[in-house]
Amino acid sequence: MHASWKVRFSGEFEKPYFKQLVQFVQKERQQHTVFPPSKDMFQAFALTPFESVKVLILGQDPYHNAGQAHGMSFSVPPGVKPPPSLQNIFKEMVDDLGVPKPKTGYLEPWAQQGVLLLNATLTVRAHEAGSHQGQGWETFTDEIIRLLSAREQSMVFVLWGRYARAKNTLIGPQHRIIESAHPSPMSAHNGFFGSKPFSKINEALTSYGVSPIAWSL
């Protein structure tokens, strides 16, 4: 985890809810397979320092199949086939920007440019979607959204799907919120496809005097 996050999280780590959350995750790891591996749990905060965040893309759960989750929402490690939601994200990106279809689902180049790829829940039991919800992660990640919203520099919050869109109450009026249906196969045709989030993000960043994201992978 980058020092800029560590210093901001130090008080949060001492709160009773977080200590209980740590105990819960440790017990789950002893009894079940849990994704992502513990070394990758805070990967998003290692690659994108607090002051560098231009865009937050909020996911819900980490991927719950083997080899997919590595601590950044929607991203998969190099060499892993992009899951359906990520394939739909790429389809919309190609349609929106006219860029070539990515050959990788590894989104580190986005993170390095200031895109914080945050899941609301940072762990999940293997093959059991939502299994670590309601244990304290949401309290922690809501605080991250508040910390970013409190910054002076305007940024872009990307909220895909009903769950993410409910977080818009945490975000101040100086920021741009880009909302749509979730890119999953179940909902992508209900408003995600055609929403042009990538060009909208870059338009907003440019209007703030911030360099846009090079989305091509």
C-alpha angles and dihedrals in degrees: 000000000000115000091241089065096038093060091050094046097047093094092043092054089058096054118107094240092056093048089052089048091053090051091049094051092046091052091047091052090052094051104030143020108269128192136250104031111253092251090061099042095102097031093125089060092049095055101039116046117212095249092048097057111120099156134024117203108192122209128179113223130004114254108279101208123092118278097008110091117071105157103281123095114253092356126116128195120267113286095022117120112248111254118237096269091052091046088055091048089054092047090055091045091054091047093045101045105019091234123146118271108268117252092207137048091209106116100188091117088062092048091050089056095053104276108137106209100202130174118203088225115039100199138037137182113251113274093355111104113207093012094132097043118119094027098104106280091107091056089053097046093044086058089053090054090050092049091052093044090053092060118106094228112085116235140171126262115198113203116183118184135005095288094054094040090060087069093068090096088069093058125088125231094250090072132075117241118200112193135177143135117303118271093235116120089251094061111013092099091053096073110314096089108072095020092112096210096166097057090042091053092051093046089053094047091049090051088054091052091250123132113257124242120263096223099184114110 
